[in-house]
Each structure stands twice: as structure tokens, then as C-alpha cells.
mmCIF file of C-alpha atoms and ligand atoms in Angstrom:
data_model
loop_
_atom_site.group_PDB
_atom_site.id
_atom_site.type_symbol
_atom_site.label_atom_id
_atom_site.label_comp_id
_atom_site.label_asym_id
_atom_site.label_seq_id
_atom_site.Cartn_x
_atom_site.Cartn_y
_atom_site.Cartn_z
ATOM 1 C CA MET A 288 0.000 0.000 0.000
ATOM 2 C CA LYS A 289 1.133 3.578 -0.771
ATOM 3 C CA LEU A 290 -0.535 6.559 0.889
ATOM 4 C CA PHE A 291 -0.623 9.987 -0.724
ATOM 5 C CA VAL A 292 -1.918 13.071 1.091
ATOM 6 C CA TYR A 293 -3.184 16.029 -0.941
ATOM 7 C CA HIS A 294 -4.057 19.135 1.037
ATOM 8 C CA THR A 295 -6.822 20.366 -1.266
ATOM 9 C CA PRO A 296 -8.847 19.163 -4.267
ATOM 10 C CA GLU A 297 -6.895 21.668 -6.389
ATOM 11 C CA LEU A 298 -3.578 19.966 -5.495
ATOM 12 C CA THR A 299 -4.908 16.511 -6.391
ATOM 13 C CA PRO A 300 -3.676 14.955 -9.681
ATOM 14 C CA THR A 301 -6.138 15.140 -12.556
ATOM 15 C CA ASP A 302 -4.637 12.511 -14.881
ATOM 16 C CA LYS A 303 -5.259 9.374 -12.773
ATOM 17 C CA MET A 304 -7.378 7.922 -9.973
ATOM 18 C CA PRO A 305 -6.319 5.818 -6.967
ATOM 19 C CA ASP A 306 -7.694 2.442 -5.865
ATOM 20 C CA CYS A 307 -9.118 4.167 -2.799
ATOM 21 C CA ALA A 308 -9.785 7.860 -2.166
ATOM 22 C CA ILE A 309 -10.587 9.285 1.261
ATOM 23 C CA ALA A 310 -12.145 12.744 1.307
ATOM 24 C CA VAL A 311 -11.657 14.767 4.499
ATOM 25 C CA ASP A 312 -13.426 17.917 5.649
ATOM 26 C CA VAL A 313 -13.192 17.863 9.427
ATOM 27 C CA LEU A 314 -14.823 21.321 9.765
ATOM 28 C CA ARG A 315 -17.440 20.243 9.024
ATOM 29 C CA ALA A 316 -18.786 18.403 5.981
ATOM 30 C CA THR A 317 -17.346 14.905 6.444
ATOM 31 C CA THR A 318 -18.013 15.080 10.193
ATOM 32 C CA THR A 319 -21.636 15.880 9.375
ATOM 33 C CA MET A 320 -21.842 13.040 6.830
ATOM 34 C CA ALA A 321 -20.452 10.477 9.272
ATOM 35 C CA THR A 322 -22.860 11.730 11.945
ATOM 36 C CA VAL A 323 -25.891 11.460 9.653
ATOM 37 C CA LEU A 324 -25.040 7.908 8.599
ATOM 38 C CA ALA A 325 -24.264 6.880 12.192
ATOM 39 C CA ALA A 326 -27.645 8.258 13.247
ATOM 40 C CA GLY A 327 -29.532 6.145 10.715
ATOM 41 C CA GLY A 328 -29.697 8.412 7.672
ATOM 42 C CA GLU A 329 -30.496 6.443 4.499
ATOM 43 C CA ALA A 330 -27.689 8.035 2.473
ATOM 44 C CA VAL A 331 -25.841 11.275 1.842
ATOM 45 C CA GLN A 332 -25.910 12.755 -1.655
ATOM 46 C CA VAL A 333 -23.441 15.532 -2.436
ATOM 47 C CA PHE A 334 -23.768 18.460 -4.815
ATOM 48 C CA SER A 335 -21.528 21.365 -5.682
ATOM 49 C CA ASP A 336 -24.426 23.314 -7.136
ATOM 50 C CA LEU A 337 -27.294 24.446 -4.896
ATOM 51 C CA ASP A 338 -29.849 24.661 -7.736
ATOM 52 C CA GLN A 339 -29.044 21.151 -8.892
ATOM 53 C CA LEU A 340 -29.469 19.897 -5.317
ATOM 54 C CA MET A 341 -32.927 21.491 -5.159
ATOM 55 C CA GLN A 342 -33.913 20.023 -8.518
ATOM 56 C CA VAL A 343 -32.768 16.444 -7.796
ATOM 57 C CA SER A 344 -34.163 16.367 -4.242
ATOM 58 C CA GLU A 345 -37.544 17.636 -5.469
ATOM 59 C CA SER A 346 -38.319 14.147 -6.807
ATOM 60 C CA TRP A 347 -37.779 12.705 -3.307
ATOM 61 C CA PRO A 348 -40.722 12.572 -0.829
ATOM 62 C CA PRO A 349 -40.382 15.479 1.656
ATOM 63 C CA GLU A 350 -40.588 13.149 4.666
ATOM 64 C CA ARG A 351 -37.618 11.139 3.355
ATOM 65 C CA ARG A 352 -35.264 13.994 2.560
ATOM 66 C CA LEU A 353 -33.276 16.705 4.336
ATOM 67 C CA ARG A 354 -31.685 19.533 2.409
ATOM 68 C CA ALA A 355 -28.465 20.937 3.838
ATOM 69 C CA GLY A 356 -26.914 24.022 2.279
ATOM 70 C CA GLU A 357 -23.870 25.870 3.598
ATOM 71 C CA ARG A 358 -21.969 28.825 2.173
ATOM 72 C CA GLY A 359 -19.359 30.794 4.099
ATOM 73 C CA GLY A 360 -20.159 28.749 7.203
ATOM 74 C CA GLY A 361 -23.814 29.805 7.325
ATOM 75 C CA LYS A 362 -27.072 28.093 6.371
ATOM 76 C CA VAL A 363 -28.378 28.886 2.899
ATOM 77 C CA ALA A 364 -31.881 30.392 2.935
ATOM 78 C CA GLY A 365 -34.605 27.930 1.998
ATOM 79 C CA PHE A 366 -32.686 24.839 3.144
ATOM 80 C CA ASP A 367 -33.717 22.627 6.085
ATOM 81 C CA MET A 368 -30.330 22.993 7.752
ATOM 82 C CA GLY A 369 -26.791 24.273 7.346
ATOM 83 C CA ASN A 370 -23.794 22.062 7.945
ATOM 84 C CA SER A 371 -23.766 21.514 11.699
ATOM 85 C CA PRO A 372 -23.288 17.875 12.734
ATOM 86 C CA LEU A 373 -25.114 18.755 15.950
ATOM 87 C CA ASP A 374 -28.339 19.208 13.968
ATOM 88 C CA CYS A 375 -28.154 15.583 12.811
ATOM 89 C CA THR A 376 -29.977 13.815 15.637
ATOM 90 C CA PRO A 377 -31.414 10.327 15.039
ATOM 91 C CA GLU A 378 -34.939 11.806 15.438
ATOM 92 C CA ARG A 379 -34.245 14.210 12.609
ATOM 93 C CA VAL A 380 -32.276 12.100 10.136
ATOM 94 C CA GLN A 381 -33.413 8.485 10.577
ATOM 95 C CA GLY A 382 -34.486 6.950 7.260
ATOM 96 C CA ARG A 383 -33.893 10.197 5.375
ATOM 97 C CA ARG A 384 -31.475 11.061 2.619
ATOM 98 C CA LEU A 385 -29.294 14.092 3.277
ATOM 99 C CA PHE A 386 -28.906 16.193 0.119
ATOM 100 C CA ILE A 387 -25.943 18.410 0.899
ATOM 101 C CA SER A 388 -23.915 21.170 -0.705
ATOM 102 C CA THR A 389 -21.080 22.880 1.185
ATOM 103 C CA THR A 390 -18.368 25.343 0.216
ATOM 104 C CA ASN A 391 -15.466 22.863 0.022
ATOM 105 C CA GLY A 392 -16.198 19.388 1.419
ATOM 106 C CA THR A 393 -18.722 18.260 -1.156
ATOM 107 C CA ARG A 394 -16.350 19.422 -3.912
ATOM 108 C CA SER A 395 -13.529 17.222 -2.636
ATOM 109 C CA ILE A 396 -15.770 14.141 -2.731
ATOM 110 C CA GLN A 397 -16.810 14.967 -6.279
ATOM 111 C CA ARG A 398 -13.177 15.499 -7.251
ATOM 112 C CA VAL A 399 -12.351 11.825 -6.457
ATOM 113 C CA GLN A 400 -15.712 10.224 -7.220
ATOM 114 C CA ASP A 401 -14.261 8.132 -10.075
ATOM 115 C CA ALA A 402 -11.920 6.218 -7.758
ATOM 116 C CA ALA A 403 -12.721 2.517 -7.280
ATOM 117 C CA ILE A 404 -13.439 3.079 -3.576
ATOM 118 C CA VAL A 405 -14.470 6.471 -2.182
ATOM 119 C CA LEU A 406 -14.725 7.082 1.588
ATOM 120 C CA ALA A 407 -15.451 10.127 3.741
ATOM 121 C CA ALA A 408 -13.406 10.564 6.903
ATOM 122 C CA ALA A 409 -13.151 12.884 9.874
ATOM 123 C CA PHE A 410 -11.659 12.493 13.326
ATOM 124 C CA ILE A 411 -14.945 11.121 14.680
ATOM 125 C CA ASN A 412 -14.841 8.043 12.393
ATOM 126 C CA ARG A 413 -11.097 7.712 11.848
ATOM 127 C CA LYS A 414 -10.892 4.144 13.207
ATOM 128 C CA ALA A 415 -13.697 2.815 10.991
ATOM 129 C CA VAL A 416 -11.940 4.195 7.909
ATOM 130 C CA VAL A 417 -8.522 2.876 8.971
ATOM 131 C CA ASP A 418 -9.925 -0.594 9.738
ATOM 132 C CA TYR A 419 -11.563 -0.731 6.326
ATOM 133 C CA VAL A 420 -8.406 0.345 4.481
ATOM 134 C CA LEU A 421 -6.337 -2.220 6.384
ATOM 135 C CA SER A 422 -8.857 -4.952 5.585
ATOM 136 C CA GLN A 423 -8.989 -4.114 1.856
ATOM 137 C CA GLN A 424 -5.278 -3.318 1.324
ATOM 138 C CA PRO A 425 -5.803 -1.067 -1.722
ATOM 139 C CA GLU A 426 -2.533 -0.491 -3.562
ATOM 140 C CA ILE A 427 -2.797 3.288 -3.969
ATOM 141 C CA VAL A 428 -4.682 5.409 -1.411
ATOM 142 C CA TRP A 429 -5.242 9.155 -1.686
ATOM 143 C CA ILE A 430 -6.335 11.224 1.289
ATOM 144 C CA VAL A 431 -7.732 14.489 -0.001
ATOM 145 C CA GLY A 432 -8.271 17.452 2.294
ATOM 146 C CA SER A 433 -10.902 20.023 1.424
ATOM 147 C CA GLY A 434 -9.115 23.167 2.575
ATOM 148 C CA TRP A 435 -10.898 26.459 2.133
ATOM 149 C CA GLU A 436 -11.469 27.754 -1.408
ATOM 150 C CA GLY A 437 -8.222 26.298 -2.682
ATOM 151 C CA SER A 438 -6.023 26.993 0.324
ATOM 152 C CA TYR A 439 -4.588 24.679 2.951
ATOM 153 C CA SER A 440 -6.403 23.904 6.182
ATOM 154 C CA LEU A 441 -4.681 22.643 9.315
ATOM 155 C CA GLU A 442 -7.537 20.439 10.496
ATOM 156 C CA ASP A 443 -7.874 18.403 7.298
ATOM 157 C CA THR A 444 -4.157 17.716 7.085
ATOM 158 C CA ALA A 445 -4.081 16.797 10.794
ATOM 159 C CA CYS A 446 -6.870 14.275 10.144
ATOM 160 C CA ALA A 447 -4.992 12.903 7.124
ATOM 161 C CA GLY A 448 -2.079 12.503 9.549
ATOM 162 C CA ALA A 449 -4.314 10.702 12.075
ATOM 163 C CA ILE A 450 -5.343 8.206 9.406
ATOM 164 C CA THR A 451 -1.839 7.610 8.066
ATOM 165 C CA HIS A 452 -0.344 7.477 11.579
ATOM 166 C CA SER A 453 -2.789 4.739 12.554
ATOM 167 C CA ILE A 454 -2.215 2.753 9.346
ATOM 168 C CA LEU A 455 1.546 3.054 9.872
ATOM 169 C CA GLN A 456 1.279 1.784 13.453
ATOM 170 C CA GLN A 457 -0.843 -1.208 12.473
ATOM 171 C CA SER A 458 0.996 -2.316 9.341
ATOM 172 C CA ASN A 459 4.533 -3.413 9.724
ATOM 173 C CA SER A 460 5.751 -1.297 6.839
ATOM 174 C CA PRO A 461 8.457 1.323 7.310
ATOM 175 C CA LEU A 462 7.448 4.969 6.807
ATOM 176 C CA ASP A 463 9.331 5.333 3.521
ATOM 177 C CA GLN A 464 7.578 2.321 2.056
ATOM 178 C CA LEU A 465 4.113 3.531 3.045
ATOM 179 C CA ALA A 466 4.411 7.271 2.374
ATOM 180 C CA GLY A 467 3.872 8.171 -1.282
ATOM 181 C CA ASN A 468 4.672 11.875 -1.003
ATOM 182 C CA ASP A 469 6.217 14.451 1.334
ATOM 183 C CA GLU A 470 2.763 15.688 2.348
ATOM 184 C CA THR A 471 2.089 12.310 3.992
ATOM 185 C CA ILE A 472 5.124 12.635 6.255
ATOM 186 C CA ALA A 473 4.243 16.260 7.056
ATOM 187 C CA ALA A 474 0.661 15.236 7.919
ATOM 188 C CA ILE A 475 1.899 12.572 10.351
ATOM 189 C CA ALA A 476 4.210 15.138 11.978
ATOM 190 C CA LEU A 477 1.342 17.640 12.333
ATOM 191 C CA TYR A 478 -0.952 15.048 13.883
ATOM 192 C CA SER A 479 1.765 13.749 16.211
ATOM 193 C CA GLN A 480 2.299 17.221 17.612
ATOM 194 C CA TRP A 481 -1.399 18.033 18.141
ATOM 195 C CA GLN A 482 -3.109 14.689 18.734
ATOM 196 C CA ASP A 483 -3.820 15.407 22.408
ATOM 197 C CA LYS A 484 -5.005 18.989 21.817
ATOM 198 C CA LEU A 485 -7.029 18.926 18.621
ATOM 199 C CA LEU A 486 -9.547 21.458 19.913
ATOM 200 C CA GLU A 487 -6.701 23.879 20.577
ATOM 201 C CA LEU A 488 -5.417 23.254 17.045
ATOM 202 C CA PHE A 489 -8.882 24.073 15.660
ATOM 203 C CA HIS A 490 -8.782 27.367 17.564
ATOM 204 C CA HIS A 491 -5.563 28.254 15.687
ATOM 205 C CA ALA A 492 -6.988 27.208 12.304
ATOM 206 C CA SER A 493 -8.409 29.898 10.003
ATOM 207 C CA HIS A 494 -11.629 27.985 9.404
ATOM 208 C CA GLY A 495 -11.886 27.199 13.107
ATOM 209 C CA LYS A 496 -11.705 30.951 13.767
ATOM 210 C CA ARG A 497 -14.344 31.567 11.093
ATOM 211 C CA LEU A 498 -16.683 29.094 12.804
ATOM 212 C CA LEU A 499 -15.972 30.586 16.234
ATOM 213 C CA ARG A 500 -17.021 33.995 14.866
ATOM 214 C CA LEU A 501 -20.283 32.288 13.882
ATOM 215 C CA ASP A 502 -20.678 30.985 17.461
ATOM 216 C CA CYS A 503 -20.025 27.362 16.524
ATOM 217 C CA HIS A 504 -18.006 26.511 19.666
ATOM 218 C CA GLU A 505 -19.895 23.283 20.276
ATOM 219 C CA ASP A 506 -19.359 22.170 16.677
ATOM 220 C CA LEU A 507 -15.602 22.544 17.087
ATOM 221 C CA LYS A 508 -15.686 20.494 20.280
ATOM 222 C CA TYR A 509 -17.710 17.740 18.637
ATOM 223 C CA CYS A 510 -15.511 17.638 15.524
ATOM 224 C CA SER A 511 -12.334 17.386 17.651
ATOM 225 C CA GLN A 512 -13.308 13.997 19.136
ATOM 226 C CA THR A 513 -11.527 10.939 17.763
ATOM 227 C CA ASP A 514 -13.129 7.559 17.017
ATOM 228 C CA ILE A 515 -16.548 8.256 18.575
ATOM 229 C CA VAL A 516 -18.679 6.765 15.783
ATOM 230 C CA ASP A 517 -18.144 3.416 14.135
ATOM 231 C CA VAL A 518 -19.407 4.343 10.703
ATOM 232 C CA LEU A 519 -17.853 4.006 7.260
ATOM 233 C CA PRO A 520 -19.301 6.470 4.725
ATOM 234 C CA ILE A 521 -18.639 4.719 1.402
ATOM 235 C CA GLN A 522 -19.705 5.717 -2.095
ATOM 236 C CA ARG A 523 -22.362 3.450 -3.623
ATOM 237 C CA GLU A 524 -22.839 5.429 -6.834
ATOM 238 C CA PRO A 525 -21.208 8.701 -7.910
ATOM 239 C CA GLY A 526 -21.936 11.314 -5.252
ATOM 240 C CA VAL A 527 -24.028 9.001 -3.041
ATOM 241 C CA LEU A 528 -22.519 7.710 0.214
ATOM 242 C CA ILE A 529 -24.048 5.073 2.447
ATOM 243 C CA ALA A 530 -22.996 3.475 5.751
ATOM 244 C CA GLY A 531 -20.675 0.566 5.015
ATOM 245 C CA GLU A 532 -20.903 -2.702 6.830
ATOM 246 C CA GLN A 533 -18.753 -1.766 9.780
ATOM 247 C CA GLY A 534 -21.686 -0.839 11.981
ATOM 248 C CA ARG A 535 -23.634 2.307 12.623
ATOM 249 C CA ILE A 536 -23.374 3.682 16.138
ATOM 250 C CA ASN A 537 -20.579 3.093 18.619
HETATM 251 O O1 3SL B 267 -16.323 24.010 3.421
HETATM 252 C C1 3SL B 267 -17.126 23.141 3.706
HETATM 253 O O2 3SL B 267 -17.432 22.238 2.968
HETATM 254 C C2 3SL B 267 -17.822 23.234 5.033
HETATM 255 O O3 3SL B 267 -17.605 22.104 5.771
HETATM 256 C C3 3SL B 267 -17.594 24.531 5.703
HETATM 257 S S1 3SL B 267 -18.461 24.779 7.187
HETATM 258 O O4 3SL B 267 -17.735 24.168 8.262
HETATM 259 O O5 3SL B 267 -19.792 24.263 7.091
HETATM 260 O O6 3SL B 267 -18.480 26.211 7.395
#
């Protein structure tokens, strides 16, 4: 297995696809997706375009859908919810499909949607994703951070580091054999330094600060927890993620 970390969708190669791609948007899209699927949501369907989301979800019965729209951290008018994982209670999401469009996270999933296996990861479901990768042993794995409008984000690269760090610990391969690019080694170093103070790291991160200005303190706390849900968001068809077989709620 070779692991490649790419900080943003824009830095991800366009001329090939890996055997397994893991999209990461810790604050907050992939945390929200994992939460919805852990809470019994039927599926998560991602869109980059808000109008297209509205059009496709229109054919879905209202009692079986939830429309989530986020831009600039806030909820888009006319949508059921924004992008807070804390809004995704079992009472609200059970049996429903989440139709979601966010500023960056949904774009990173779409960027890798042609890979043979596509997963969504955050700190909250890191172990489920790592266990699956170790069980499948894909040859080439990309971990793609979402960043913010093309620029680097600390929290996504730290999560990429959490995933690679755990794979490294559990496989007996040396670092140089496992790491496909320099970004992978840098991500492990970032995670190693901050693993016991992820919430503090989020407070230093530019998107963390943006969310704090929007009063999303509790979201940051929730997103900074590691391995709290045993759910594997895995793509079933392009842009549609379901809970894989590794269980639903911890
Ligand atoms: O950029 C994204 O996709 C979002 O996760 C941003 S926010 O955390 O909802 O503001």
C-alpha cells in the first residue's frame, strides 16, 4: 500500500485515480456526513451546485429527505439545515437522505468520485476508515483534504495525519515504504504534535476561527473527538454515500 496526502482538491492529480480515495473535511462536511449515517440516515448525496441539489431532491418525498446548504459557514436560505453535525440527531435524520452542498467538502468528494473506492473521513470516524483500508489493502490510497477555497487547512491535514499514523502503526511497513509523497510525512508530523489537543489546534486554524465567529463553539468540540462513531461512509454510486458494513453507532 502507498498513501498519498493532498491538502486540497486543487492539489490533487487530474490525470489518474487511486484504488481508494478518502475525502476529508473535518470542519465540518465529512463530520456531518459520518454523523448522519451513524444516526440512521439512508444516504448522503453531495452536490456542488445548490440549484441542482434542489432540482434532484424535489423528486424525493419530503418526509424522506433533508436539504443541507452551507456557504461561508452559514445556512443557505430555503434549506432545512446548514452544515452543523449537531443538527443531525437520530430523530431528525433516521431513514432520510441528506442532500448536501457545502463550500469545500462536497467538492472534494466529487473530485475523487471516479476512484474505485471512495470514503469520507473525519476524526470522529477515523478508526472505521482505517480498519476498512487495512482490511482491503488497496494499492494506492489518496487522502484528499478540502481546505478552504483552494487553500490549505490545518484540520484536514491533521486528520490525514491521524489516518496515516494509525495505518503506519498497524501495518509493519516502514514509513518510507508507506508514504507516497512528502505531504504524507508532514501530515503525520502535524498530527503527532497536536493529537492530544485537537480542539486547541482548531482554535488556531483559520476555518476554526471563522466558525468561532459564527458561534459554533460546540461544533468545534464535537468535531475534535476521535473515534466516537463506528461508521464508514462509502460511495455506492457517484456522489451518493451510504454506511458501510462496519456498523452504525458506537
Ligand atoms: O467548506 C465546507 O465544505 C464546510 O464544511 C464549511 S463549514 O464548516 O460548514 O463552514
